[in-house]
Amino acid sequence: MARPDKHKKWTIVDIADEAGVSAKTVSHVVNGKLGVSEETRSRVLRIIERVGYHPNIGARNLRGTKANCIGIALPAPLEEVPLSEEFFMWLFVRLFRLFASRGEYICFDLTPHRAPVKTDYARGLWEKMYRACVIAGPLACDDSTVKRIHASGEPYLVFGRLDSLPACSCATVDYEQGAYLSAKYLLDRGHRHVAMLKAFAGYQPGAERSRGYERALREAGLEPEERLVQSVSLSRNNIANMVHRLLAHRDVTALIDSSGMEDASALRAGCQRAGRALGKDVEIVPWAYAENGAVVREACGQLWLPVREAASEGLEELAKWVHGERREPCQVVYPPVLRERVPDTELQKPNRMFVSFD
Amino acid sequence: MARPDKHKKWTIVDIADEAGVSAKTVSHVVNGKLGVSEETRSRVLRIIERVGYHPNIGARNLRGTKANCIGIALPAPLEEVPLSEEFFMWLFVRLFRLFASRGEYICFDLTPHRAPVKTDYARGLWEKMYRACVIAGPLACDDSTVKRIHASGEPYLVFGRLDSLPACSCATVDYEQGAYLSAKYLLDRGHRHVAMLKAFAGYQPGAERSRGYERALREAGLEPEERLVQSVSLSRNNIANMVHRLLAHRDVTALIDSSGMEDASALRAGCQRAGRALGKDVEIVPWAYAENGAVVREACGQLWLPVREAASEGLEELAKWVHGERREPCQVVYPPVLRERVPDTELQKPNRMFVSFD
DNA sequence: CTGTTAGCGCTTTCAA
DNA sequence: TTGAAAGCGCTAACAG
């Protein structure tokens, strides 16, 4: 009688021989399909357990069944868009709940890497490694990969939109609306020169910020000025520098912090260098990724981007798509929420989305 | 001439036909092998790029080449051993450096999940999904999976040891020595009744703690007392409770905190409830995962477990094994370091390994 | 330098 | 309820 054999590689045929049935029967047992007598099933299972048989996943996928692996793609390198540990773990836990508990692998890919053939962040989909793909992070404005994913018909979800692909399966926040609300709020308070710290230049969320900001200004009868919008990277030093530069214009009396950094110290440092007093001669509306995440106490208002909330809903829709309960891309776009001065008692430690380089 | 075709599935044979060469040639081009003329190579690559061809990874693996995927297994469920976000990200970054930059996928699996066939945390190895496997987290004392992994000859690395498998490929810290050093240090300071908060009951690191503690006591001519060792879970409340219970014994004048929680508030709460003053009528040696991670200021000494350091070296060895530069399991065991009262100026924010449930 | 061919282990028709 | 056999896309052995 065969023991758990370290040397023999057991295939489905070996199991079938051992059990005196055909490979098909074993296949059906392994995949929990009907049409096998209870007696045969238990006999086969006993052998499988005894010899420690597992189906070769490559062969299984090859033959046509969908892969059982959910891929996570990072369209922007981590050095450029440093997703925070908190967000990563948050994502992890959700993926585990929705997919891994069904036996699906969760797979990460780093792009780009060296290879004879050029590839992209959806490699796992093209190689039939993934059954579905979550694209975590902002898309570059000129991204073309997501279009090919969309056209492939495979389930996917992007944590962001793309102007050039309106049908994109997405779960995100309306950054344009966020910028619009922030600017309008400050304009309504009487400011005429509202500056903006703008993150994600070259990426879709950056473009959305610009659009929303300009729309609010035009509605107020003002012409957007280039000097009032500063692109920033996700770095404390850079933000302090850019705040300094923006506030060097003495006519600037209000600032939107859409840097995404949620970092009070960098903002304060920049103000101080410019000889300004935050909350006194400069009003500020910072953006936050948690409902009452305390960015700056001196803020006259705060914009909450319910990114996790949108992502959470989007992932659930993706799970339905993957598991056959829906057939179409999903579009989850949450509106941001502007709150006037949050009472100190309600302020919470920010649950950051990104980390700083420095 | 064919365009990037959304409908046609391109196989290696299609590419070969299109290029007027054989499949083998295409295969060699795709895999960067020698023996293809520059002209043929570029012609093939041009077609590949044009139609967006990618090799089917299942078929590739099936044919014998090793999978290009590194698996991360969590032998204990996250709800039981809550690895911290910091450690997770730390691991992530290292895996990316060592593997993903070579084009290897990083794959996570949750265990157990429902399936007709019972499986274990090394499923990805048995299914030939993984090329190698990192086992992140402590092993249960009765773990048998790792033995089968070891016997399979596939590269693997455990962040911990197993008494019953001395040859286990591991990267860890000598917890037994840690407990020994901690207990001896306190005994040498004159204490006769040294209590210990012990984490990971049922897991190898828990067993190691007990052994080291008992060895120190016996060396000092004392018999270990059961009432002086308390198993704790990774929960603040539980730790506070257990400290309270241990210090209720009025003869206990010293405490080893090998809970792994690095949580001063829980320790203080427990002391307070027992009517003791930490650092005055109770001396404490807490365990820390960062060299000068401040666990409790009142500590008379501190034990540093260089877990990340060991893991880092182990992962490098694993990478060598995977990439053919070594053939054997590796055994990286770092000794813990006991430091007497760390000057306040050197104390750092702890870089926690685990998070709390509560 | 290149072509032909035999499987890898599985699922899935088509038959019984 | 079960078996036999085809074939998924690829790589490697063998041939030229």
XYZ file of C-alpha atoms (C1' of nucleotides) in Angstrom:
748
model
C 0.000 0.000 0.000
C 1.359 3.389 -0.931
C 2.432 5.694 1.862
C 2.791 9.469 1.634
C 5.609 9.175 -0.831
C 8.211 11.921 -0.925
C 9.612 10.776 -4.208
C 6.714 9.737 -6.359
C 4.868 12.639 -7.877
C 1.216 11.802 -7.727
C -0.924 12.895 -10.632
C -4.610 12.638 -11.056
C -4.073 9.475 -13.087
C -2.072 7.852 -10.320
C -4.865 8.557 -7.886
C -7.354 7.174 -10.380
C -5.319 3.983 -10.834
C -4.936 3.565 -7.108
C -8.656 3.976 -6.627
C -9.542 1.886 -9.642
C -11.518 4.689 -11.251
C -10.909 7.094 -14.102
C -9.203 10.452 -13.939
C -12.477 12.153 -14.567
C -13.955 10.757 -11.402
C -11.019 11.939 -9.368
C -11.301 15.349 -10.979
C -14.946 15.541 -10.007
C -14.191 14.551 -6.450
C -11.413 17.096 -6.119
C -13.614 19.856 -7.481
C -16.624 18.933 -5.421
C -18.804 18.141 -8.432
C -21.876 15.976 -8.406
C -22.223 12.671 -10.177
C -19.906 10.537 -8.115
C -21.260 7.901 -5.786
C -20.653 8.526 -2.110
C -18.670 5.349 -1.835
C -16.339 6.187 -4.701
C -15.945 9.733 -3.425
C -14.827 8.716 0.026
C -12.496 6.064 -1.328
C -10.845 8.606 -3.601
C -10.633 11.202 -0.858
C -8.997 8.693 1.454
C -6.279 7.985 -1.081
C -5.786 11.663 -1.796
C -5.315 12.365 1.859
C -3.026 9.423 2.379
C -0.605 10.294 -0.388
C -0.978 14.052 0.014
C -2.135 14.692 -3.504
C -2.776 18.250 -4.692
C -3.790 19.161 -8.227
C -1.195 20.985 -10.288
C -2.589 24.457 -10.537
C -0.823 25.258 -13.784
C -2.359 22.318 -15.538
C -5.741 23.153 -14.114
C -5.616 26.740 -15.300
C -4.243 25.692 -18.644
C -7.210 23.507 -19.338
C -9.566 26.406 -19.182
C -10.808 26.911 -15.679
C -10.213 30.390 -14.424
C -7.171 30.988 -12.291
C -7.874 31.225 -8.581
C -5.715 34.180 -7.863
C -6.564 37.829 -7.346
C -3.824 40.167 -8.447
C -2.934 43.489 -6.908
C -1.183 45.833 -9.264
C 0.640 48.974 -8.307
C 0.452 51.185 -11.402
C 2.820 53.715 -9.881
C 6.043 52.573 -8.217
C 5.930 52.637 -4.417
C 8.799 55.104 -4.424
C 6.589 57.527 -6.289
C 3.253 56.892 -4.641
C 4.075 55.597 -1.182
C 0.872 53.927 -0.070
C 0.811 53.816 3.697
C 1.122 50.716 5.798
C -2.303 51.370 7.174
C -3.889 51.393 3.764
C -1.998 48.348 2.672
C -3.115 46.365 5.654
C -6.611 47.660 5.275
C -6.626 46.409 1.705
C -5.121 43.134 2.742
C -7.740 42.421 5.327
C -10.524 43.161 2.886
C -9.029 40.995 0.180
C -8.690 38.184 2.645
C -12.308 38.491 3.654
C -13.646 38.675 0.128
C -11.360 36.312 -1.711
C -8.827 34.361 0.277
C -11.490 32.776 2.428
C -12.767 31.174 -0.766
C -9.382 29.723 -1.451
C -8.215 32.388 -3.839
C -4.609 33.462 -3.699
C -3.748 37.126 -3.299
C -0.878 38.039 -5.541
C 1.284 41.136 -5.843
C 3.422 42.143 -8.754
C 6.056 44.804 -8.946
C 6.442 46.678 -12.145
C 8.547 47.255 -14.028
C 11.119 44.538 -13.834
C 13.709 43.307 -16.251
C 12.531 40.887 -18.889
C 13.189 40.297 -22.558
C 9.599 41.215 -23.360
C 8.270 44.534 -22.150
C 5.316 44.205 -19.921
C 2.996 46.228 -17.744
C 1.344 46.158 -14.363
C -1.388 43.825 -15.600
C 1.082 41.134 -16.568
C -0.616 38.654 -14.279
C -3.807 39.036 -16.245
C -2.145 38.575 -19.612
C -0.240 35.566 -18.368
C -3.473 34.066 -17.049
C -2.053 34.084 -13.584
C -4.842 36.275 -12.251
C -8.527 35.787 -12.364
C -9.099 39.430 -11.568
C -7.035 42.454 -10.860
C -7.179 45.292 -8.352
C -5.297 48.359 -9.446
C -4.251 50.122 -6.291
C -3.163 53.656 -6.738
C -3.632 56.561 -9.065
C -3.414 56.087 -12.812
C -1.085 58.174 -14.893
C -3.050 60.459 -17.223
C -1.623 58.658 -20.216
C -2.207 55.160 -18.878
C -3.151 52.760 -21.643
C -2.891 49.496 -19.765
C -6.229 49.871 -18.065
C -7.883 50.234 -21.442
C -6.548 46.898 -22.500
C -7.712 45.378 -19.248
C -11.140 46.824 -19.796
C -11.266 45.486 -23.331
C -10.196 42.036 -22.183
C -13.428 41.621 -20.267
C -11.653 40.268 -17.183
C -12.901 41.552 -13.839
C -10.866 44.471 -12.528
C -11.146 47.480 -10.279
C -9.181 50.693 -10.220
C -8.952 52.923 -7.171
C -9.324 55.954 -9.400
C -10.812 57.056 -12.675
C -9.416 57.866 -16.055
C -10.730 60.688 -18.226
C -10.029 58.741 -21.359
C -11.956 55.672 -20.211
C -15.319 56.750 -18.824
C -16.530 53.158 -18.526
C -13.578 52.229 -16.311
C -14.413 49.914 -13.435
C -13.560 52.141 -10.520
C -13.987 52.848 -6.855
C -12.823 56.290 -5.941
C -13.589 59.754 -4.687
C -14.524 62.683 -6.872
C -11.366 64.732 -6.528
C -12.607 67.348 -8.952
C -15.607 67.930 -6.740
C -13.283 68.027 -3.755
C -11.190 70.772 -5.273
C -14.303 72.603 -6.357
C -15.860 72.457 -2.889
C -12.650 73.508 -1.199
C -12.083 76.486 -3.477
C -15.700 77.574 -3.433
C -15.779 77.420 0.349
C -12.803 79.716 0.637
C -14.045 82.054 -2.085
C -17.380 82.305 -0.307
C -15.538 83.356 2.812
C -14.284 86.348 0.871
C -10.867 85.237 -0.250
C -9.830 86.417 -3.718
C -6.461 84.694 -3.949
C -6.799 81.056 -3.035
C -3.675 78.966 -3.449
C -3.536 75.191 -3.769
C -0.970 72.548 -2.945
C -1.628 69.931 -5.577
C -0.369 66.378 -5.436
C -0.193 63.784 -8.193
C 0.982 65.901 -11.080
C 0.790 63.766 -14.194
C -1.746 61.480 -12.586
C -5.488 61.568 -12.970
C -6.211 62.772 -9.412
C -3.899 65.714 -10.037
C -5.750 66.658 -13.193
C -9.066 66.392 -11.382
C -7.839 68.703 -8.668
C -6.875 71.348 -11.214
C -10.189 71.135 -13.003
C -12.284 71.483 -9.875
C -10.215 74.369 -8.604
C -10.447 76.243 -11.873
C -14.170 75.642 -12.148
C -14.795 77.228 -8.765
C -12.668 80.214 -9.635
C -14.357 80.810 -12.975
C -17.777 80.503 -11.366
C -16.712 83.247 -8.982
C -15.675 85.387 -11.925
C -11.969 84.936 -11.296
C -9.303 83.787 -13.700
C -7.129 80.946 -12.382
C -3.539 82.042 -11.884
C -0.735 79.629 -12.468
C 1.389 80.988 -9.630
C -1.299 79.975 -7.127
C -1.178 76.246 -7.818
C 1.905 74.339 -6.759
C 2.548 70.723 -7.541
C 4.017 68.864 -4.608
C 5.477 65.458 -4.126
C 4.618 63.294 -1.156
C 7.448 64.706 0.897
C 7.383 66.864 4.015
C 10.294 68.997 2.929
C 8.825 69.614 -0.456
C 5.508 70.631 1.048
C 7.089 73.041 3.492
C 9.018 74.593 0.623
C 5.996 74.956 -1.597
C 3.872 76.454 1.189
C 6.653 78.942 1.725
C 6.672 79.849 -1.958
C 2.906 80.150 -2.263
C 2.589 82.307 0.826
C 5.408 84.531 -0.321
C 2.739 86.130 -2.488
C 1.379 88.537 0.123
C -2.039 88.683 -1.554
C -2.642 84.976 -0.908
C -4.920 84.665 2.106
C -6.192 81.109 1.713
C -4.703 77.731 0.985
C -6.098 74.397 -0.055
C -3.899 71.549 1.034
C -4.698 68.762 -1.372
C -1.234 67.314 -0.968
C -2.646 64.161 0.575
C 0.116 64.188 3.156
C -2.055 65.157 6.116
C 0.995 66.651 7.712
C 0.542 69.630 9.990
C 4.211 70.144 10.713
C 5.146 70.666 7.073
C 2.332 73.169 6.635
C 3.274 75.049 9.774
C 6.933 75.100 8.817
C 6.106 76.597 5.417
C 3.865 79.229 6.968
C 6.434 80.187 9.506
C 9.123 80.574 6.889
C 6.809 82.858 4.927
C 6.152 84.887 8.062
C 2.491 83.983 8.107
C 0.261 82.748 10.930
C -1.859 79.744 10.054
C -5.509 80.297 10.855
C -4.964 84.023 11.390
C -3.695 85.687 8.220
C -3.968 82.499 6.166
C -7.038 80.302 6.155
C -6.538 76.702 5.240
C -8.652 73.780 4.094
C -6.692 70.561 4.346
C -7.758 67.287 2.804
C -8.076 64.230 5.009
C -8.585 60.538 4.359
C -10.397 59.898 7.634
C -13.711 61.458 8.531
C -12.423 63.565 11.369
C -8.735 63.027 10.847
C -6.956 65.932 12.483
C -4.711 67.523 9.895
C -4.337 71.040 11.291
C -6.168 72.420 14.270
C -6.023 75.916 12.789
C -8.007 74.860 9.704
C -11.170 76.822 8.963
C -12.628 73.746 7.323
C -11.646 70.285 6.275
C -12.357 68.118 3.281
C -12.897 64.461 3.893
C -12.134 62.078 1.040
C -13.969 58.834 1.735
C -11.458 56.802 -0.198
C -11.580 53.708 1.984
C -15.351 53.766 1.954
C -15.423 53.853 -1.831
C -12.736 51.216 -2.127
C -14.576 48.971 0.254
C -17.770 49.106 -1.768
C -15.853 48.692 -4.998
C -14.111 45.580 -3.743
C -17.408 44.044 -2.815
C -18.693 44.697 -6.307
C -15.529 43.228 -7.747
C -16.023 40.113 -5.653
C -19.515 39.776 -7.077
C -18.148 40.172 -10.561
C -15.483 37.557 -9.951
C -17.962 35.139 -8.451
C -20.491 35.520 -11.199
C -23.075 37.640 -9.422
C -22.586 40.576 -11.722
C -21.259 40.897 -15.249
C -20.341 44.502 -15.699
C -17.679 46.920 -14.528
C -18.743 48.853 -11.461
C -18.456 52.544 -10.912
C -18.321 53.674 -7.332
C -17.598 57.371 -6.997
C -18.050 58.902 -3.572
C -18.463 62.645 -3.169
C -16.026 64.250 -0.758
C -17.450 66.035 2.262
C -16.494 69.526 3.336
C -16.886 70.231 7.015
C -16.508 73.635 8.548
C -14.125 73.797 11.482
C -14.298 70.423 13.162
C -14.623 70.720 16.952
C -11.356 69.796 18.632
C -13.095 67.117 20.617
C -14.074 65.293 17.471
C -10.687 65.394 15.838
C -8.998 62.046 15.489
C -5.536 60.849 14.725
C -5.299 60.836 10.948
C -5.395 57.430 9.327
C -2.962 58.262 6.615
C -3.186 57.039 3.087
C 0.380 57.825 2.122
C 3.658 58.051 3.934
C 6.371 60.617 3.540
C 9.711 60.033 1.885
C 11.686 62.068 4.380
C -1.469 42.587 -41.000
C -2.748 41.672 -37.549
C -3.517 44.429 -35.102
C -3.629 44.101 -31.327
C -6.596 41.819 -31.480
C -9.010 41.723 -28.574
C -10.667 38.558 -29.725
C -7.964 36.317 -31.031
C -6.001 34.583 -28.342
C -2.426 34.559 -29.432
C -0.360 31.511 -28.619
C 3.281 30.906 -29.134
C 2.430 29.025 -32.328
C 0.480 31.958 -33.713
C 3.424 34.219 -33.097
C 5.705 31.680 -34.724
C 3.446 31.461 -37.791
C 3.213 35.212 -38.040
C 6.980 35.520 -37.852
C 7.588 32.563 -40.135
C 9.650 30.740 -37.525
C 9.068 27.827 -35.189
C 7.569 27.925 -31.748
C 10.886 27.070 -30.255
C 12.454 30.194 -31.616
C 9.694 32.311 -30.185
C 10.103 30.556 -26.863
C 13.810 31.335 -26.871
C 13.182 34.964 -27.675
C 10.594 35.306 -24.947
C 12.878 33.722 -22.397
C 15.932 35.663 -23.411
C 17.932 32.624 -24.467
C 20.844 32.620 -26.840
C 20.885 31.002 -30.224
C 18.540 33.281 -32.098
C 19.825 35.670 -34.721
C 19.460 39.315 -33.921
C 17.295 39.803 -36.946
C 14.879 37.015 -36.063
C 14.784 38.127 -32.483
C 13.770 41.658 -33.275
C 11.215 40.533 -35.818
C 9.619 38.229 -33.278
C 9.720 40.858 -30.564
C 8.041 43.344 -32.874
C 5.161 40.978 -33.498
C 4.876 40.133 -29.827
C 4.655 43.770 -28.956
C 2.205 44.534 -31.705
C -0.299 41.855 -30.763
C 0.347 42.082 -27.048
C 1.370 38.486 -26.627
C 2.194 37.112 -23.180
C 3.067 33.496 -22.462
C 0.485 31.521 -20.530
C 2.089 31.034 -17.184
C 0.180 27.871 -16.379
C 1.409 26.154 -19.497
C 4.909 27.332 -18.835
C 4.956 25.998 -15.310
C 3.307 22.807 -16.381
C 6.074 22.012 -18.770
C 8.577 21.833 -15.991
C 10.104 25.212 -15.462
C 9.806 26.373 -11.917
C 6.957 28.689 -11.054
C 7.929 32.325 -10.740
C 6.045 33.068 -7.610
C 7.184 33.365 -4.023
C 4.534 32.392 -1.530
C 4.008 33.833 1.901
C 2.238 31.527 4.280
C 0.728 32.477 7.592
C 0.844 29.302 9.668
C -1.217 30.904 12.426
C -4.357 32.851 11.578
C -3.944 36.625 11.766
C -6.611 36.735 14.438
C -4.399 34.617 16.628
C -0.995 36.041 15.812
C -1.626 39.600 14.706
C 1.525 40.520 12.837
C 1.866 44.271 12.871
C 1.481 46.499 9.872
C 5.051 47.599 10.303
C 6.365 44.093 10.098
C 4.165 43.244 7.168
C 5.360 46.231 5.197
C 8.891 45.552 6.206
C 8.541 42.024 4.847
C 6.887 43.307 1.730
C 9.631 45.733 0.904
C 12.261 43.049 1.358
C 10.424 40.559 -0.780
C 10.077 43.147 -3.481
C 13.770 43.878 -3.400
C 14.848 40.273 -3.434
C 12.258 38.706 -5.690
C 9.746 40.946 -7.375
C 12.445 42.960 -9.075
C 13.375 39.741 -10.877
C 9.836 39.376 -12.096
C 8.699 36.968 -9.429
C 5.195 37.318 -8.094
C 4.626 37.630 -4.375
C 1.675 35.570 -3.336
C -0.287 35.285 -0.101
C -2.560 32.498 0.951
C -5.005 32.367 3.788
C -5.509 29.134 5.539
C -7.710 27.338 6.180
C -10.463 27.813 3.651
C -13.297 25.643 2.505
C -12.483 23.062 -0.116
C -13.439 19.474 -0.845
C -9.865 18.413 -0.170
C -8.245 19.371 3.113
C -5.141 21.413 2.713
C -2.551 23.322 4.682
C -0.643 26.583 4.614
C 1.823 25.263 2.056
C -0.885 24.578 -0.489
C 0.817 26.853 -2.999
C 3.868 24.639 -2.920
C 1.932 21.420 -3.379
C -0.077 22.918 -6.212
C 3.133 24.075 -7.877
C 1.979 27.623 -7.644
C 5.009 28.676 -5.609
C 8.627 28.321 -6.369
C 9.500 28.924 -2.751
C 7.707 29.654 0.445
C 8.236 32.026 3.340
C 6.497 30.944 6.501
C 5.821 34.094 8.432
C 4.966 33.597 12.033
C 5.481 31.109 14.806
C 4.927 27.410 14.238
C 2.612 25.427 16.427
C 4.555 22.882 18.467
C 2.772 20.060 16.679
C 3.203 21.493 13.184
C 3.754 18.763 10.631
C 3.409 20.788 7.456
C 6.880 22.220 7.635
C 8.295 18.724 7.769
C 6.675 17.887 4.498
C 7.958 21.122 3.015
C 11.427 20.268 4.187
C 11.199 16.782 2.717
C 9.978 18.158 -0.611
C 13.308 19.860 -1.181
C 11.673 23.100 -2.294
C 13.256 26.296 -0.986
C 11.529 27.624 2.115
C 12.199 29.718 5.167
C 10.470 29.793 8.518
C 10.638 32.750 10.871
C 11.066 30.405 13.763
C 12.370 26.964 14.643
C 10.776 23.675 15.456
C 12.138 21.303 18.082
C 11.056 18.319 16.091
C 12.829 19.431 12.918
C 16.361 20.526 13.790
C 17.328 20.899 10.131
C 14.500 23.346 9.502
C 15.381 26.255 7.226
C 14.905 29.121 9.626
C 15.661 32.708 10.426
C 14.851 33.566 13.977
C 15.964 34.601 17.404
C 16.946 32.234 20.179
C 13.980 32.712 22.482
C 15.233 30.106 24.899
C 18.422 32.053 25.337
C 16.349 35.215 25.714
C 14.358 33.742 28.559
C 17.507 32.343 30.094
C 19.320 35.682 29.965
C 16.337 37.567 31.316
C 15.813 35.223 34.214
C 19.495 34.943 35.049
C 19.873 38.706 35.018
C 17.101 39.107 37.548
C 18.286 36.214 39.688
C 21.769 37.709 39.743
C 20.261 40.917 41.063
C 19.107 38.951 44.067
C 15.526 38.145 43.190
C 14.297 34.728 44.315
C 10.808 34.822 42.851
C 10.943 35.866 39.232
C 7.653 35.805 37.366
C 7.215 35.640 33.604
C 4.516 36.771 31.189
C 4.768 34.190 28.443
C 3.249 34.588 24.991
C 2.671 31.955 22.310
C 1.428 29.093 24.414
C 1.210 26.056 22.173
C 3.701 27.554 19.740
C 7.394 26.883 19.541
C 8.477 30.330 20.812
C 6.346 29.764 23.902
C 8.015 26.427 24.588
C 11.436 27.999 24.129
C 10.598 30.706 26.634
C 9.636 28.130 29.242
C 12.777 26.104 28.715
C 15.134 29.045 29.015
C 13.399 30.345 32.097
C 13.519 26.984 33.804
C 17.141 26.448 32.918
C 18.152 29.713 34.582
C 16.182 28.878 37.688
C 17.642 25.407 38.024
C 21.154 26.771 37.516
C 20.488 29.104 40.422
C 19.379 26.136 42.510
C 15.713 27.066 42.392
C 12.790 24.932 41.370
C 10.510 26.539 38.749
C 7.068 27.268 40.135
C 4.055 26.992 37.920
C 2.261 29.936 39.529
C 5.063 32.260 38.405
C 4.610 31.744 34.686
C 1.500 33.116 33.053
C 0.515 32.542 29.479
C -0.847 35.651 27.846
C -2.520 36.386 24.568
C -1.579 39.368 22.457
C -4.126 41.574 24.156
C -3.635 44.578 26.416
C -6.455 43.641 28.732
C -5.236 40.132 29.126
C -1.733 41.342 29.926
C -2.932 43.799 32.530
C -4.963 41.033 34.125
C -2.107 38.576 34.183
C 0.337 41.104 35.614
C -2.206 41.761 38.324
C -2.451 38.057 39.108
C 1.291 37.448 39.107
C 2.025 40.405 41.340
C -0.712 39.383 43.734
C 1.901 36.967 45.037
C 3.650 39.354 47.414
C 6.901 37.403 47.234
C 7.276 38.152 43.534
C 9.767 40.985 43.148
C 10.722 40.642 39.496
C 8.931 40.189 36.223
C 9.986 39.159 32.736
C 7.665 40.554 30.102
C 8.076 38.214 27.177
C 4.562 38.939 26.015
C 5.837 40.505 22.826
C 3.311 43.282 23.145
C 5.774 46.034 24.051
C 2.991 47.776 25.859
C 3.845 49.892 28.870
C 0.298 50.890 29.688
C -0.887 47.309 30.151
C 2.072 46.548 32.413
C 1.516 49.674 34.465
C -2.186 49.005 34.766
C -1.531 45.507 36.060
C 1.030 46.755 38.576
C -1.245 49.454 39.816
C -4.100 47.025 40.323
C -1.787 44.811 42.350
C -0.739 47.796 44.428
C 2.848 47.599 43.252
C 5.198 50.269 41.957
C 6.991 49.353 38.755
C 10.728 49.835 39.062
C 10.506 50.264 42.848
C 9.135 47.134 44.494
C 8.988 45.200 41.223
C 11.865 45.041 38.795
C 11.014 44.330 35.193
C 12.826 43.127 32.087
C 10.647 43.687 29.020
C 11.339 42.185 25.644
C 11.606 44.498 22.650
C 11.783 43.974 18.889
C 13.805 47.118 18.235
C 17.300 47.670 19.576
C 16.397 50.513 21.889
C 12.648 50.306 21.587
C 11.277 51.916 24.745
C 8.913 49.478 26.354
C 8.918 50.752 29.933
C 11.101 53.522 31.268
C 11.078 51.920 34.727
C 12.715 48.736 33.415
C 15.946 47.677 35.100
C 17.037 46.053 31.870
C 15.720 45.235 28.457
C 16.004 42.285 26.124
C 16.326 42.996 22.456
C 15.140 40.303 20.043
C 16.774 41.019 16.709
C 13.973 39.362 14.786
C 14.043 41.654 11.779
C 17.786 41.343 11.548
C 17.565 37.562 11.504
C 14.675 37.574 9.058
C 16.529 39.906 6.765
C 19.553 37.652 6.590
C 17.367 34.601 6.209
C 15.507 36.102 3.282
C 18.751 36.837 1.533
C 19.809 33.247 1.966
C 16.448 32.100 0.700
C 16.868 34.287 -2.377
C 20.218 32.638 -3.020
C 18.633 29.234 -2.658
C 15.840 30.147 -5.039
C 18.246 31.564 -7.563
C 20.592 28.621 -7.461
C 23.445 30.123 -5.464
C 22.986 27.729 -2.585
C 21.422 24.310 -2.305
C 20.735 23.774 1.348
C 18.342 25.037 3.980
C 19.770 27.927 5.929
C 19.792 28.355 9.661
C 20.017 31.869 10.900
C 19.584 32.113 14.660
C 20.430 35.412 16.277
C 21.141 35.625 19.972
C 19.051 38.139 21.859
C 20.837 40.967 23.617
C 20.236 41.964 27.210
C 20.979 45.573 28.016
C 20.994 46.982 31.501
C 18.888 50.076 31.976
C 18.992 51.885 28.655
C 19.660 55.626 29.060
C 16.479 57.594 28.442
C 18.175 59.537 25.684
C 18.718 56.384 23.690
C 15.218 55.037 24.021
C 13.242 54.945 20.821
C 9.657 54.488 19.872
C 9.106 50.750 19.689
C 8.805 49.257 16.237
C 6.205 46.725 17.129
C 6.055 43.241 15.767
C 2.477 42.520 16.768
C -0.604 44.567 17.293
C -3.143 44.295 20.059
C -6.637 42.916 19.698
C -8.250 45.463 21.965
C 21.009 28.830 -35.943
C 16.269 26.606 -36.622
C 12.308 23.021 -37.034
C 9.503 18.943 -35.351
C 7.514 16.553 -31.903
C 6.411 14.602 -27.423
C 4.517 15.268 -23.441
C 3.620 18.201 -18.661
C -1.402 17.235 -15.556
C -5.585 18.573 -15.907
C -10.736 19.198 -17.506
C -14.056 18.132 -20.697
C -16.304 16.477 -24.479
C -18.099 12.132 -26.410
C -19.309 7.312 -25.545
C -20.820 3.616 -22.939
C -22.485 6.748 -12.749
C -18.102 5.986 -15.194
C -14.236 5.578 -19.030
C -11.349 6.973 -23.006
C -9.259 10.374 -25.319
C -8.488 15.043 -27.026
C -6.145 19.066 -26.249
C -5.069 23.544 -23.403
C 0.078 26.442 -24.478
C 4.336 25.715 -23.524
C 9.388 23.815 -23.212
C 12.928 20.570 -24.144
C 14.802 16.663 -26.463
C 16.125 15.315 -30.701
C 17.163 16.348 -35.564
C 18.959 18.844 -39.004
